[in-house]
Amino acid sequence: MPDKRSGPAEQPPSTTGGKVRLEKDVAARPKALGRRRLAAVLTATVLALVALVTLLVTGGSEQGSARSGTDADVPAEPGAEKSTADPTSGPPHVSVPEFSSAAARDVAFLGDVGQFSTWPDATEYGAMSSDGGGYDLSDFRKAVLGDARAVCEALTGGADMNDVPDLVGLPLPDPIDQAAFIVEAVTFYCPDRIGAVTDGVYSMPVPTKQDEDCPAVSTLKTTATIERPDADDDPTSATYTVKVRNTSPYDVRVQLQQRWFADGKAPGWELSPEWEPKWEFFGETGEDQFFTIEAGGTSTYEGEQNGIYHWSRTEVRVAPKEFVFLGCGYRPGPGAAPNP
């Protein structure tokens, strides 16, 4: 991924370039495990999707009274009645995830929905798209939590299932995509509506305590090094390498920041004594500034910094709050594969 430079305020635009490659650590979790994990999530919702897609396409559903509301954005505690029956017998069950806090619920929901949010027409979810996008990951977070809240509010207000996508304004044009998001939102935030949403296909909510194992940003190890030019080369040009290793057991979508330091100047250009390097976006304007690193994998970027100053070093970090670990914190339900 190309990058955008930060430098002294007096610095004119610089010419940069670079390339990205992804390396897979030999101890990393195989891709097959990630696919099995995603399959578990899909298995937990497939029956609901069949029922809900039918409702969205053909119309007609039963409405019931429901509860919706949040601690901040969305309901914090499920309203489903606990059952002592064997969840694998009787009517199809749905896991009602239980968390210690609303914040833990939100993080797990983001990690779950993030696995499905690569739909190319989902412009408001562009930061999660494999095609890139101009939104920060914090914008993605705000958008999906807002949409989850709106889904529950619409259902509580007695909205017909056919009308929910338009009422909420889901940026997902395909009925299957709409159904996937609605089922996930109801499962996490208003599970008392699951029977109505699936036209009775799921009629046994099963409260399931979650692991709350979403990693911290400290599991992303970032290093940045520069190579000083030879005496005969341009001293204001430097090549550099940035590596970001994901030591967690989950894939991550991340945005970086970078800043540059200079220990000298070109003739005729003064370096302001009060100037301090500032964190800027990592990546050129208009380029994809987000990338995905697999569990246990390493992303390597090699670039070049040009300008008028004698660059001494560069630093790179994960932009504050601009990361989402995919698939963490949520176990789809009884009988599903446990988290690794």
Short mmCIF file of C-alpha atoms in Angstrom, two decimals, residues 34-284:
data_model
loop_
_atom_site.label_atom_id
_atom_site.label_comp_id
_atom_site.label_asym_id
_atom_site.label_seq_id
_atom_site.Cartn_x
_atom_site.Cartn_y
_atom_site.Cartn_z
CA GLY A 34 -10.78 -19.34 9.42
CA ARG A 35 -13.13 -20.81 6.85
CA ARG A 36 -14.45 -23.30 9.41
CA ARG A 37 -15.03 -20.45 11.84
CA LEU A 38 -16.97 -18.47 9.26
CA ALA A 39 -18.90 -21.61 8.34
CA ALA A 40 -19.94 -21.97 11.98
CA VAL A 41 -21.39 -18.47 11.93
CA LEU A 42 -23.19 -19.20 8.68
CA THR A 43 -24.56 -22.46 10.07
CA ALA A 44 -25.99 -20.60 13.05
CA THR A 45 -28.00 -18.30 10.77
CA VAL A 46 -28.75 -20.29 7.62
CA LEU A 47 -32.29 -21.31 8.58
CA ALA A 48 -33.07 -17.77 9.65
CA LEU A 49 -31.75 -16.41 6.37
CA VAL A 50 -33.96 -18.74 4.34
CA ALA A 51 -37.04 -17.61 6.22
CA LEU A 52 -36.11 -13.93 6.26
CA VAL A 53 -35.15 -13.76 2.58
CA THR A 54 -38.55 -15.22 1.74
CA LEU A 55 -40.20 -12.54 3.82
CA LEU A 56 -38.12 -9.75 2.32
CA VAL A 57 -38.79 -10.88 -1.24
CA THR A 58 -42.45 -11.93 -1.06
CA GLY A 59 -43.63 -9.83 1.89
CA GLY A 60 -45.86 -10.86 4.75
CA SER A 61 -44.83 -11.59 8.31
CA GLU A 62 -46.21 -11.78 11.79
CA GLN A 63 -45.49 -8.90 14.10
CA GLY A 64 -45.28 -9.12 17.87
CA SER A 65 -44.48 -6.91 20.77
CA ALA A 66 -40.76 -6.47 21.44
CA ARG A 67 -38.34 -4.64 23.58
CA SER A 68 -35.54 -2.49 22.18
CA GLY A 69 -33.17 0.01 23.71
CA THR A 70 -29.54 0.25 24.77
CA ASP A 71 -27.17 1.30 27.32
CA ALA A 72 -25.69 3.60 24.75
CA ASP A 73 -26.53 2.53 21.28
CA VAL A 74 -28.30 -0.83 21.39
CA PRO A 75 -29.91 -3.23 23.91
CA ALA A 76 -27.36 -4.53 26.36
CA GLU A 77 -29.23 -7.52 27.75
CA PRO A 78 -31.21 -10.13 25.79
CA GLY A 79 -34.88 -10.46 26.61
CA ALA A 80 -35.27 -14.12 25.73
CA GLU A 81 -36.50 -16.47 28.42
CA LYS A 82 -33.93 -19.04 29.47
CA SER A 83 -34.73 -22.67 28.74
CA THR A 84 -33.50 -25.77 30.55
CA ALA A 85 -34.37 -28.01 27.61
CA ASP A 86 -31.73 -29.67 25.48
CA PRO A 87 -31.01 -26.98 22.86
CA THR A 88 -30.28 -29.62 20.23
CA SER A 89 -33.79 -31.10 20.47
CA GLY A 90 -37.15 -29.65 19.59
CA PRO A 91 -37.54 -26.52 17.45
CA PRO A 92 -34.41 -25.01 15.89
CA HIS A 93 -32.51 -22.99 18.48
CA VAL A 94 -30.62 -19.74 18.20
CA SER A 95 -27.80 -18.68 20.46
CA VAL A 96 -28.48 -15.51 22.42
CA PRO A 97 -24.98 -14.21 23.19
CA GLU A 98 -24.47 -13.04 26.76
CA PHE A 99 -21.71 -10.53 27.59
CA SER A 100 -20.42 -8.85 30.72
CA SER A 101 -20.94 -5.38 29.25
CA ALA A 102 -22.51 -3.50 26.38
CA ALA A 103 -19.01 -2.59 25.15
CA ALA A 104 -17.99 -6.27 24.92
CA ARG A 105 -21.17 -6.99 23.00
CA ASP A 106 -20.45 -4.18 20.53
CA VAL A 107 -16.87 -5.35 19.92
CA ALA A 108 -18.02 -8.91 19.23
CA PHE A 109 -20.81 -7.69 16.93
CA LEU A 110 -18.34 -5.62 14.92
CA GLY A 111 -15.99 -8.57 14.63
CA ASP A 112 -18.85 -10.78 13.50
CA VAL A 113 -20.41 -8.37 10.99
CA GLY A 114 -16.96 -7.43 9.72
CA GLN A 115 -16.65 -10.91 8.23
CA PHE A 116 -19.69 -10.25 6.05
CA SER A 117 -19.06 -6.60 5.22
CA THR A 118 -17.09 -6.94 1.99
CA TRP A 119 -20.14 -6.46 -0.17
CA PRO A 120 -18.97 -4.13 -2.97
CA ASP A 121 -22.07 -1.91 -3.04
CA ALA A 122 -22.01 -1.30 0.72
CA THR A 123 -20.56 2.16 0.39
CA GLU A 124 -21.01 3.12 4.02
CA TYR A 125 -19.10 -0.01 4.97
CA GLY A 126 -16.29 0.81 2.55
CA ALA A 127 -13.55 0.59 5.17
CA MET A 128 -14.20 -3.14 5.49
CA SER A 129 -14.36 -3.79 1.76
CA SER A 130 -11.63 -5.71 -0.02
CA ASP A 131 -11.94 -3.06 -2.70
CA GLY A 132 -10.85 -0.33 -0.30
CA GLY A 133 -12.82 2.72 0.75
CA GLY A 134 -12.58 6.23 2.08
CA TYR A 135 -14.10 5.62 5.49
CA ASP A 136 -12.21 5.17 8.74
CA LEU A 137 -12.83 2.01 10.70
CA SER A 138 -14.39 4.16 13.41
CA ASP A 139 -16.93 5.26 10.77
CA PHE A 140 -17.64 1.59 10.05
CA ARG A 141 -18.12 1.00 13.77
CA LYS A 142 -20.54 3.90 14.08
CA ALA A 143 -22.48 2.88 10.95
CA VAL A 144 -23.05 -0.77 11.83
CA LEU A 145 -23.98 -0.08 15.47
CA GLY A 146 -26.38 2.63 14.31
CA ASP A 147 -27.94 0.26 11.79
CA ALA A 148 -28.30 -2.46 14.43
CA ARG A 149 -30.09 0.00 16.70
CA ALA A 150 -32.35 1.07 13.83
CA VAL A 151 -33.23 -2.55 12.98
CA CYS A 152 -34.40 -3.21 16.54
CA GLU A 153 -36.28 0.09 16.71
CA ALA A 154 -38.07 -0.65 13.44
CA LEU A 155 -39.12 -4.11 14.58
CA THR A 156 -40.24 -2.78 17.95
CA GLY A 157 -42.34 -0.19 16.17
CA GLY A 158 -44.21 -2.92 14.32
CA ALA A 159 -42.57 -2.47 10.94
CA ASP A 160 -43.28 -5.09 8.31
CA MET A 161 -40.18 -7.16 7.58
CA ASN A 162 -40.39 -6.15 3.92
CA ASP A 163 -39.99 -2.51 4.93
CA VAL A 164 -37.11 -2.81 7.42
CA PRO A 165 -34.20 -2.40 4.92
CA ASP A 166 -35.67 0.82 3.52
CA LEU A 167 -36.68 2.16 6.94
CA VAL A 168 -33.19 1.53 8.30
CA GLY A 169 -31.42 2.60 5.11
CA LEU A 170 -29.19 -0.48 5.00
CA PRO A 171 -26.48 0.09 2.35
CA LEU A 172 -26.92 -3.52 1.23
CA PRO A 173 -28.96 -3.86 -1.97
CA ASP A 174 -29.16 -7.66 -2.08
CA PRO A 175 -31.97 -9.31 -0.03
CA ILE A 176 -29.60 -12.03 1.21
CA ASP A 177 -27.12 -9.41 2.43
CA GLN A 178 -29.94 -7.50 4.11
CA ALA A 179 -31.19 -10.68 5.78
CA ALA A 180 -27.71 -11.57 7.06
CA PHE A 181 -27.30 -8.19 8.73
CA ILE A 182 -30.82 -8.15 10.20
CA VAL A 183 -30.47 -11.65 11.67
CA GLU A 184 -27.14 -10.75 13.27
CA ALA A 185 -28.51 -7.48 14.67
CA VAL A 186 -31.57 -9.21 16.16
CA THR A 187 -29.47 -12.06 17.58
CA PHE A 188 -27.15 -9.66 19.39
CA TYR A 189 -29.44 -6.80 20.40
CA CYS A 190 -33.11 -7.79 20.41
CA PRO A 191 -33.29 -11.61 20.45
CA ASP A 192 -36.89 -11.49 21.68
CA ARG A 193 -37.73 -10.64 18.07
CA ILE A 194 -36.06 -13.72 16.57
CA GLY A 195 -39.31 -15.68 16.34
CA ALA A 196 -41.04 -12.92 14.39
CA VAL A 197 -38.02 -12.27 12.19
CA THR A 198 -37.78 -15.93 11.13
CA ASP A 199 -41.54 -16.49 10.93
CA GLY A 200 -41.25 -19.01 13.77
CA VAL A 201 -38.40 -21.05 12.25
CA TYR A 202 -36.28 -20.24 15.30
CA SER A 203 -38.45 -20.50 18.38
CA MET A 204 -36.02 -21.53 21.11
CA PRO A 205 -33.54 -18.79 22.10
CA VAL A 206 -30.66 -20.27 24.10
CA PRO A 207 -28.61 -17.84 26.26
CA THR A 208 -24.93 -18.60 25.66
CA LYS A 209 -22.11 -16.99 27.62
CA GLN A 210 -19.40 -15.70 25.29
CA ASP A 211 -15.62 -15.83 25.63
CA GLU A 212 -15.05 -12.07 25.16
CA ASP A 213 -11.64 -12.88 23.72
CA CYS A 214 -11.23 -10.01 21.24
CA PRO A 215 -7.51 -9.07 21.21
CA ALA A 216 -6.01 -5.70 22.10
CA VAL A 217 -4.03 -3.56 19.68
CA SER A 218 -0.85 -4.71 21.47
CA THR A 219 -1.07 -7.95 19.49
CA LEU A 220 -0.06 -5.97 16.39
CA LYS A 221 3.74 -5.58 16.40
CA THR A 222 4.93 -2.71 14.18
CA THR A 223 8.51 -1.96 13.10
CA ALA A 224 9.80 0.69 10.69
CA THR A 225 13.39 1.06 9.42
CA ILE A 226 15.03 3.33 6.85
CA GLU A 227 18.09 2.89 4.67
CA ARG A 228 20.31 5.95 4.45
CA PRO A 229 21.48 6.88 0.94
CA ASP A 230 25.12 6.67 -0.11
CA ALA A 231 27.16 9.88 -0.13
CA ASP A 232 26.80 10.15 -3.90
CA ASP A 233 23.03 9.76 -3.77
CA ASP A 234 20.38 12.32 -2.96
CA PRO A 235 20.56 12.79 0.85
CA THR A 236 16.91 13.92 0.92
CA SER A 237 15.65 10.59 -0.38
CA ALA A 238 15.34 7.52 1.81
CA THR A 239 13.97 4.04 1.31
CA TYR A 240 12.24 2.34 4.20
CA THR A 241 10.53 -0.87 5.27
CA VAL A 242 7.53 -1.26 7.54
CA LYS A 243 6.40 -4.59 8.99
CA VAL A 244 3.20 -5.22 10.95
CA ARG A 245 2.84 -8.64 12.52
CA ASN A 246 -0.50 -9.89 13.81
CA THR A 247 0.30 -12.21 16.72
CA SER A 248 -3.37 -12.82 17.53
CA PRO A 249 -5.45 -15.87 16.49
CA TYR A 250 -7.81 -13.65 14.48
CA ASP A 251 -7.60 -11.81 11.18
CA VAL A 252 -7.58 -8.03 11.58
CA ARG A 253 -8.58 -5.04 9.45
CA VAL A 254 -6.30 -2.13 10.31
CA GLN A 255 -5.30 1.42 9.47
CA LEU A 256 -1.81 2.82 10.17
CA GLN A 257 -0.29 6.23 10.86
CA GLN A 258 3.25 7.38 10.14
CA ARG A 259 5.54 10.27 11.04
CA TRP A 260 9.01 11.29 9.89
CA PHE A 261 11.98 12.81 11.70
CA ALA A 262 14.74 14.91 10.09
CA ASP A 263 18.20 15.74 11.50
CA GLY A 264 19.30 18.10 8.76
CA LYS A 265 18.08 20.45 6.06
CA ALA A 266 18.67 21.26 2.43
CA PRO A 267 20.33 24.61 1.65
CA GLY A 268 17.89 27.48 1.88
CA TRP A 269 15.31 25.63 3.98
CA GLU A 270 15.10 26.16 7.73
CA LEU A 271 13.71 23.62 10.16
CA SER A 272 11.50 25.41 12.67
CA PRO A 273 12.83 24.88 16.23
CA GLU A 274 9.31 24.41 17.61
CA TRP A 275 8.31 21.92 14.95
CA GLU A 276 7.45 18.41 16.10
CA PRO A 277 6.60 15.52 13.78
CA LYS A 278 2.87 14.77 13.67
CA TRP A 279 1.14 11.50 13.00
CA GLU A 280 -0.32 11.43 9.49
CA PHE A 281 -2.14 8.84 7.43
CA PHE A 282 -0.06 5.96 6.13
CA GLY A 283 -0.84 5.91 2.43
CA GLU A 284 -1.24 8.40 -0.37
#
